Short mmCIF file of N, CA and C in Angstrom, two decimals:
data_model
loop_
_atom_site.label_atom_id
_atom_site.label_comp_id
_atom_site.label_asym_id
_atom_site.label_seq_id
_atom_site.Cartn_x
_atom_site.Cartn_y
_atom_site.Cartn_z
N MET A 5 101.24 85.02 119.82
CA MET A 5 100.15 84.77 119.17
C MET A 5 100.16 85.25 117.68
N SER A 6 99.91 84.49 116.80
CA SER A 6 99.99 84.85 115.22
C SER A 6 98.75 85.59 114.77
N ALA A 7 98.81 86.48 114.03
CA ALA A 7 97.56 87.13 113.42
C ALA A 7 96.98 86.11 112.24
N GLU A 8 95.69 86.21 112.31
CA GLU A 8 95.04 85.28 111.25
C GLU A 8 95.37 85.94 109.83
N PRO A 9 95.32 85.12 108.74
CA PRO A 9 95.62 85.63 107.30
C PRO A 9 94.29 86.27 106.97
N PRO A 10 94.49 87.27 106.16
CA PRO A 10 93.05 88.04 105.90
C PRO A 10 92.16 87.11 105.05
N ALA A 11 90.99 87.43 105.46
CA ALA A 11 89.83 86.68 104.66
C ALA A 11 90.15 86.90 103.13
N PRO A 12 89.67 85.91 102.15
CA PRO A 12 89.87 86.24 100.81
C PRO A 12 89.01 87.32 100.14
N LEU A 13 87.89 87.77 100.94
CA LEU A 13 87.04 89.01 100.26
C LEU A 13 87.60 90.31 101.17
N ASP A 14 88.57 90.34 101.96
CA ASP A 14 89.06 91.52 102.62
C ASP A 14 89.73 92.20 101.22
N GLY A 15 89.22 93.66 100.86
CA GLY A 15 89.84 94.38 100.15
C GLY A 15 89.09 94.10 98.61
N PHE A 16 88.05 93.27 98.58
CA PHE A 16 87.38 93.20 97.37
C PHE A 16 86.45 94.31 97.14
N ASP A 17 86.62 94.99 96.15
CA ASP A 17 85.96 96.31 95.85
C ASP A 17 84.99 96.10 94.56
N GLY A 18 83.58 96.08 94.91
CA GLY A 18 82.76 95.96 93.84
C GLY A 18 82.65 97.13 92.76
N THR A 19 83.08 98.18 93.13
CA THR A 19 83.23 99.44 92.38
C THR A 19 84.50 99.17 91.33
N VAL A 20 85.58 98.50 91.78
CA VAL A 20 86.62 98.36 90.99
C VAL A 20 86.38 97.18 90.04
N HIS A 21 85.65 96.16 90.68
CA HIS A 21 85.71 94.74 90.01
C HIS A 21 85.02 94.74 88.49
N ALA A 22 83.97 95.62 88.39
CA ALA A 22 83.49 95.69 87.06
C ALA A 22 84.47 95.80 85.74
N PRO A 23 84.51 94.63 84.96
CA PRO A 23 85.79 94.69 83.88
C PRO A 23 86.41 95.80 83.43
N ASN A 24 85.42 96.76 82.90
CA ASN A 24 85.90 97.78 82.19
C ASN A 24 86.65 98.90 83.13
N ARG A 25 85.99 99.06 84.42
CA ARG A 25 86.62 99.71 85.41
C ARG A 25 87.86 99.08 86.01
N LEU A 26 88.14 97.87 86.12
CA LEU A 26 89.18 97.25 86.61
C LEU A 26 90.30 97.60 85.60
N ARG A 27 89.97 97.53 84.08
CA ARG A 27 90.94 97.65 83.19
C ARG A 27 91.36 99.17 83.09
N VAL A 28 90.40 100.13 83.45
CA VAL A 28 90.93 101.61 83.57
C VAL A 28 91.85 101.90 84.78
N CYS A 29 91.45 101.15 86.06
CA CYS A 29 92.41 101.36 87.16
C CYS A 29 93.65 100.62 86.80
N ALA A 30 93.79 99.58 86.17
CA ALA A 30 95.06 98.84 85.89
C ALA A 30 95.84 99.90 84.80
N LEU A 31 95.26 100.25 83.85
CA LEU A 31 96.02 101.29 83.01
C LEU A 31 96.47 102.31 83.73
N LEU A 32 95.74 103.22 84.40
CA LEU A 32 96.16 104.17 85.14
C LEU A 32 97.19 103.89 86.41
N ASP A 33 97.14 102.79 87.02
CA ASP A 33 97.93 102.45 87.95
C ASP A 33 99.23 102.37 87.23
N ALA A 34 99.40 101.79 86.04
CA ALA A 34 100.88 101.66 85.28
C ALA A 34 101.27 102.85 84.86
N ALA A 35 100.27 103.77 84.23
CA ALA A 35 100.74 104.92 83.43
C ALA A 35 100.93 106.20 84.48
N GLY A 36 100.20 106.17 85.62
CA GLY A 36 100.18 107.51 86.35
C GLY A 36 99.13 108.28 86.21
N GLU A 37 99.18 108.73 84.90
CA GLU A 37 98.31 109.51 84.43
C GLU A 37 97.99 109.31 82.77
N ALA A 38 96.89 109.39 82.35
CA ALA A 38 96.69 109.31 80.88
C ALA A 38 95.50 110.15 80.35
N GLU A 39 95.71 110.69 79.17
CA GLU A 39 94.66 111.48 78.42
C GLU A 39 93.46 110.34 78.16
N PHE A 40 92.11 111.07 78.28
CA PHE A 40 90.94 110.37 78.04
C PHE A 40 91.01 109.55 76.78
N GLY A 41 91.50 110.24 75.63
CA GLY A 41 91.28 109.55 74.57
C GLY A 41 92.38 108.41 74.29
N LEU A 42 93.46 108.39 75.03
CA LEU A 42 94.51 107.29 74.97
C LEU A 42 93.70 106.20 75.74
N VAL A 43 93.31 106.43 76.95
CA VAL A 43 92.69 105.36 77.53
C VAL A 43 91.56 104.66 76.86
N GLN A 44 90.69 105.39 75.91
CA GLN A 44 89.72 105.00 75.27
C GLN A 44 90.32 104.08 74.16
N LYS A 45 91.42 104.55 73.57
CA LYS A 45 91.98 103.65 72.46
C LYS A 45 92.52 102.53 72.98
N GLN A 46 93.24 102.54 74.00
CA GLN A 46 93.96 101.46 74.59
C GLN A 46 92.88 100.29 75.03
N LEU A 47 91.92 100.61 75.57
CA LEU A 47 91.00 99.81 76.07
C LEU A 47 89.94 99.30 75.12
N GLY A 48 89.90 100.08 73.94
CA GLY A 48 88.90 99.79 72.87
C GLY A 48 87.45 100.08 73.25
N LEU A 49 87.19 101.23 73.93
CA LEU A 49 85.91 101.47 74.45
C LEU A 49 85.27 102.65 73.76
N SER A 50 84.05 102.85 73.55
CA SER A 50 83.46 104.11 73.02
C SER A 50 83.66 105.25 74.21
N ALA A 51 83.71 106.42 73.61
CA ALA A 51 83.80 107.41 74.65
C ALA A 51 82.60 107.58 75.82
N SER A 52 81.45 106.98 75.12
CA SER A 52 80.29 107.16 76.21
C SER A 52 80.46 106.09 77.22
N VAL A 53 80.85 104.93 76.84
CA VAL A 53 81.12 103.82 77.74
C VAL A 53 82.14 104.04 78.87
N LEU A 54 83.20 104.49 78.33
CA LEU A 54 84.40 104.90 79.18
C LEU A 54 84.00 106.05 80.17
N SER A 55 83.20 107.05 79.49
CA SER A 55 82.82 108.18 80.43
C SER A 55 82.06 107.60 81.48
N LYS A 56 81.12 106.66 81.24
CA LYS A 56 80.25 106.18 82.40
C LYS A 56 81.01 105.44 83.31
N HIS A 57 82.02 104.89 82.88
CA HIS A 57 82.82 104.11 84.05
C HIS A 57 83.70 105.07 84.69
N VAL A 58 84.19 106.04 84.11
CA VAL A 58 85.05 107.14 84.74
C VAL A 58 84.15 107.86 85.56
N THR A 59 82.99 108.28 85.42
CA THR A 59 82.01 108.56 86.19
C THR A 59 81.85 108.01 87.67
N VAL A 60 81.78 106.78 87.61
CA VAL A 60 81.33 105.84 88.40
C VAL A 60 82.79 105.88 89.64
N LEU A 61 83.90 105.73 88.84
CA LEU A 61 85.18 105.58 89.61
C LEU A 61 85.46 107.19 90.26
N MET A 62 84.98 108.24 89.63
CA MET A 62 85.19 109.59 90.25
C MET A 62 84.18 109.73 91.28
N GLU A 63 82.87 109.30 91.17
CA GLU A 63 81.88 109.41 92.35
C GLU A 63 82.33 108.58 93.67
N ALA A 64 83.26 107.59 93.22
CA ALA A 64 83.75 106.68 94.40
C ALA A 64 84.86 107.52 95.12
N GLY A 65 85.41 108.43 94.43
CA GLY A 65 86.89 109.16 94.92
C GLY A 65 87.93 108.36 94.32
N TYR A 66 87.82 107.56 93.37
CA TYR A 66 89.00 106.56 92.87
C TYR A 66 89.62 107.23 91.76
N VAL A 67 89.11 108.13 90.96
CA VAL A 67 89.74 108.74 89.89
C VAL A 67 89.47 110.20 89.97
N GLU A 68 90.59 111.00 89.47
CA GLU A 68 90.21 112.58 89.40
C GLU A 68 90.78 112.78 87.99
N GLN A 69 90.18 113.92 87.42
CA GLN A 69 90.64 114.33 86.06
C GLN A 69 90.90 115.83 85.99
N ARG A 70 91.72 116.02 85.07
CA ARG A 70 92.08 117.69 84.87
C ARG A 70 92.02 117.85 83.61
N LYS A 71 91.69 119.11 83.38
CA LYS A 71 91.34 119.66 82.01
C LYS A 71 92.61 120.51 81.66
N ALA A 72 93.06 120.29 80.47
CA ALA A 72 94.11 121.12 79.98
C ALA A 72 94.00 121.41 78.45
N VAL A 73 94.52 122.63 78.02
CA VAL A 73 94.34 122.84 76.69
C VAL A 73 95.53 122.41 75.90
N ARG A 74 95.56 121.63 74.96
CA ARG A 74 96.59 121.27 74.26
C ARG A 74 96.33 121.15 72.72
N ASP A 75 97.24 121.71 72.09
CA ASP A 75 97.01 122.05 70.58
C ASP A 75 95.53 122.49 70.25
N THR A 76 95.41 123.55 70.95
CA THR A 76 94.16 124.53 70.89
C THR A 76 92.90 123.80 71.12
N ARG A 77 93.15 122.44 71.69
CA ARG A 77 91.73 121.64 72.14
C ARG A 77 91.95 121.37 73.47
N GLN A 78 90.83 121.36 74.23
CA GLN A 78 90.76 120.89 75.53
C GLN A 78 90.91 119.44 75.55
N ARG A 79 91.73 118.81 76.55
CA ARG A 79 91.85 117.50 76.74
C ARG A 79 91.49 117.19 78.20
N VAL A 80 91.06 116.02 78.41
CA VAL A 80 91.03 115.42 79.82
C VAL A 80 91.92 114.38 80.14
N TRP A 81 92.59 114.69 81.40
CA TRP A 81 93.53 113.67 81.72
C TRP A 81 92.89 113.00 83.00
N LEU A 82 93.34 111.70 83.13
CA LEU A 82 92.75 110.95 84.26
C LEU A 82 93.87 110.44 85.07
N ARG A 83 93.59 110.30 86.39
CA ARG A 83 94.58 109.65 87.27
C ARG A 83 94.01 108.95 88.46
N LEU A 84 94.53 108.03 89.02
CA LEU A 84 93.91 107.34 90.36
C LEU A 84 94.30 108.35 91.46
N THR A 85 93.30 108.41 92.20
CA THR A 85 93.64 109.16 93.49
C THR A 85 94.29 108.33 94.40
N ARG A 86 94.92 108.76 95.55
CA ARG A 86 95.57 107.65 96.56
C ARG A 86 94.60 106.73 96.98
N GLN A 87 93.44 107.09 97.22
CA GLN A 87 92.24 106.14 97.60
C GLN A 87 91.82 105.36 96.53
N GLY A 88 92.07 105.72 95.31
CA GLY A 88 91.70 104.72 94.28
C GLY A 88 92.90 103.61 94.05
N ARG A 89 94.16 104.17 94.05
CA ARG A 89 95.28 103.21 94.08
C ARG A 89 95.21 102.22 94.99
N ALA A 90 94.69 102.63 96.34
CA ALA A 90 94.76 101.54 97.47
C ALA A 90 93.55 100.73 97.34
N ALA A 91 92.50 101.18 96.76
CA ALA A 91 91.26 100.34 96.46
C ALA A 91 91.66 99.36 95.52
N TYR A 92 92.28 99.75 94.33
CA TYR A 92 92.65 98.93 93.14
C TYR A 92 93.72 97.72 93.55
N ARG A 93 94.79 98.33 94.27
CA ARG A 93 95.79 97.32 94.76
C ARG A 93 95.06 96.29 95.86
N GLY A 94 94.32 96.81 96.77
CA GLY A 94 93.52 95.80 97.72
C GLY A 94 92.73 94.86 96.98
N HIS A 95 92.11 95.50 96.02
CA HIS A 95 91.16 94.52 95.12
C HIS A 95 92.01 93.47 94.34
N LEU A 96 93.09 93.78 93.93
CA LEU A 96 94.03 92.73 93.18
C LEU A 96 94.38 91.69 94.48
N ALA A 97 94.69 92.08 95.53
CA ALA A 97 95.08 91.26 96.56
C ALA A 97 94.14 90.17 96.88
N ALA A 98 92.95 90.84 97.07
CA ALA A 98 91.76 90.01 97.28
C ALA A 98 91.38 89.08 96.20
N LEU A 99 91.64 89.27 94.91
CA LEU A 99 91.38 88.46 93.79
C LEU A 99 92.58 87.35 93.89
N ARG A 100 93.66 87.71 94.16
CA ARG A 100 94.95 86.67 94.45
C ARG A 100 94.43 85.57 95.65
N ALA A 101 94.06 86.27 96.69
CA ALA A 101 93.62 85.50 97.74
C ALA A 101 92.62 84.51 97.37
N ILE A 102 91.56 85.10 96.64
CA ILE A 102 90.39 84.01 96.14
C ILE A 102 90.91 83.03 95.21
N VAL A 103 91.70 83.33 94.33
CA VAL A 103 92.15 82.42 93.47
C VAL A 103 93.16 81.34 94.15
N GLY A 104 94.08 81.91 95.15
CA GLY A 104 95.02 81.17 95.82
C GLY A 104 94.14 80.04 96.82
N SER A 105 93.32 80.62 97.29
CA SER A 105 92.44 79.65 98.39
C SER A 105 91.68 78.54 97.46
N GLY A 106 91.26 78.97 96.35
CA GLY A 106 90.41 77.91 95.33
C GLY A 106 91.60 76.91 94.87
N ILE A 107 92.85 77.47 94.58
CA ILE A 107 93.76 76.45 94.09
C ILE A 107 94.15 75.31 95.06
N GLU A 108 94.38 75.98 96.54
CA GLU A 108 94.62 75.15 97.53
C GLU A 108 93.57 74.15 97.81
N ALA A 109 92.41 74.58 97.74
CA ALA A 109 91.24 73.62 97.72
C ALA A 109 90.90 72.71 96.80
N ALA A 110 91.27 72.93 95.58
CA ALA A 110 90.98 72.10 94.43
C ALA A 110 91.82 70.80 94.48
N PRO A 111 91.18 69.80 94.46
CA PRO A 111 91.78 68.35 94.30
C PRO A 111 92.51 68.34 92.85
N GLY A 112 93.58 67.63 93.07
CA GLY A 112 94.31 67.32 91.66
C GLY A 112 95.13 68.66 91.26
N TYR A 113 95.23 69.59 91.84
CA TYR A 113 96.10 70.78 91.48
C TYR A 113 97.21 70.88 92.46
N ASP A 114 98.35 71.31 92.06
CA ASP A 114 99.42 71.60 92.91
C ASP A 114 99.14 73.26 93.34
N ARG A 115 100.00 73.46 94.53
CA ARG A 115 99.72 74.73 95.21
C ARG A 115 100.00 75.93 94.08
N ASP A 116 100.89 75.87 93.32
CA ASP A 116 100.97 76.93 92.26
C ASP A 116 99.89 76.95 91.10
N GLY A 117 98.93 75.98 91.21
CA GLY A 117 97.81 76.05 90.20
C GLY A 117 98.02 75.13 89.08
N SER A 118 99.19 74.45 89.01
CA SER A 118 99.34 73.57 87.76
C SER A 118 98.66 72.23 88.15
N PRO A 119 98.44 71.35 86.94
CA PRO A 119 97.74 70.06 87.28
C PRO A 119 98.62 69.38 88.28
N GLY A 120 98.30 68.62 89.10
CA GLY A 120 99.20 67.65 89.92
C GLY A 120 99.16 66.33 89.21
N TYR A 121 100.15 65.71 88.94
CA TYR A 121 100.28 64.36 88.38
C TYR A 121 101.03 63.37 89.46
N ASP A 122 100.13 62.38 89.21
CA ASP A 122 100.58 61.10 89.94
C ASP A 122 101.89 60.49 89.47
N THR A 123 103.07 60.64 90.06
CA THR A 123 104.14 60.08 89.37
C THR A 123 104.29 58.58 89.80
N ASP A 124 103.60 58.14 90.80
CA ASP A 124 103.73 56.71 91.48
C ASP A 124 103.17 55.79 90.42
N GLY A 125 102.35 56.10 89.41
CA GLY A 125 101.35 55.23 88.93
C GLY A 125 101.64 54.45 87.74
#
């Protein structure tokens, strides 16, 4: 007996899905750890907007911060927790499943998402 494929919304995470939080997770997944100011600069966000999104991610247990003194200034470093990395990657898989199921169901498109062309015609 074969297992059923996961439903497209399995793994979909509303906390991660917000565009700026998704971008924060993507950056931290790739970087491992990043200083708050670097994340702010890379994403083009104000400190207050980034702080609000990081707070939501921290409250969900997805991001942790550590504070360290560097060049006589206190810096805040961010990284995904194990739970946060799993949530982010699960969310990506859910988005791929949603997009994949939409492509398969869309008439006039090939399985890879490219427009299908009738070559008989």
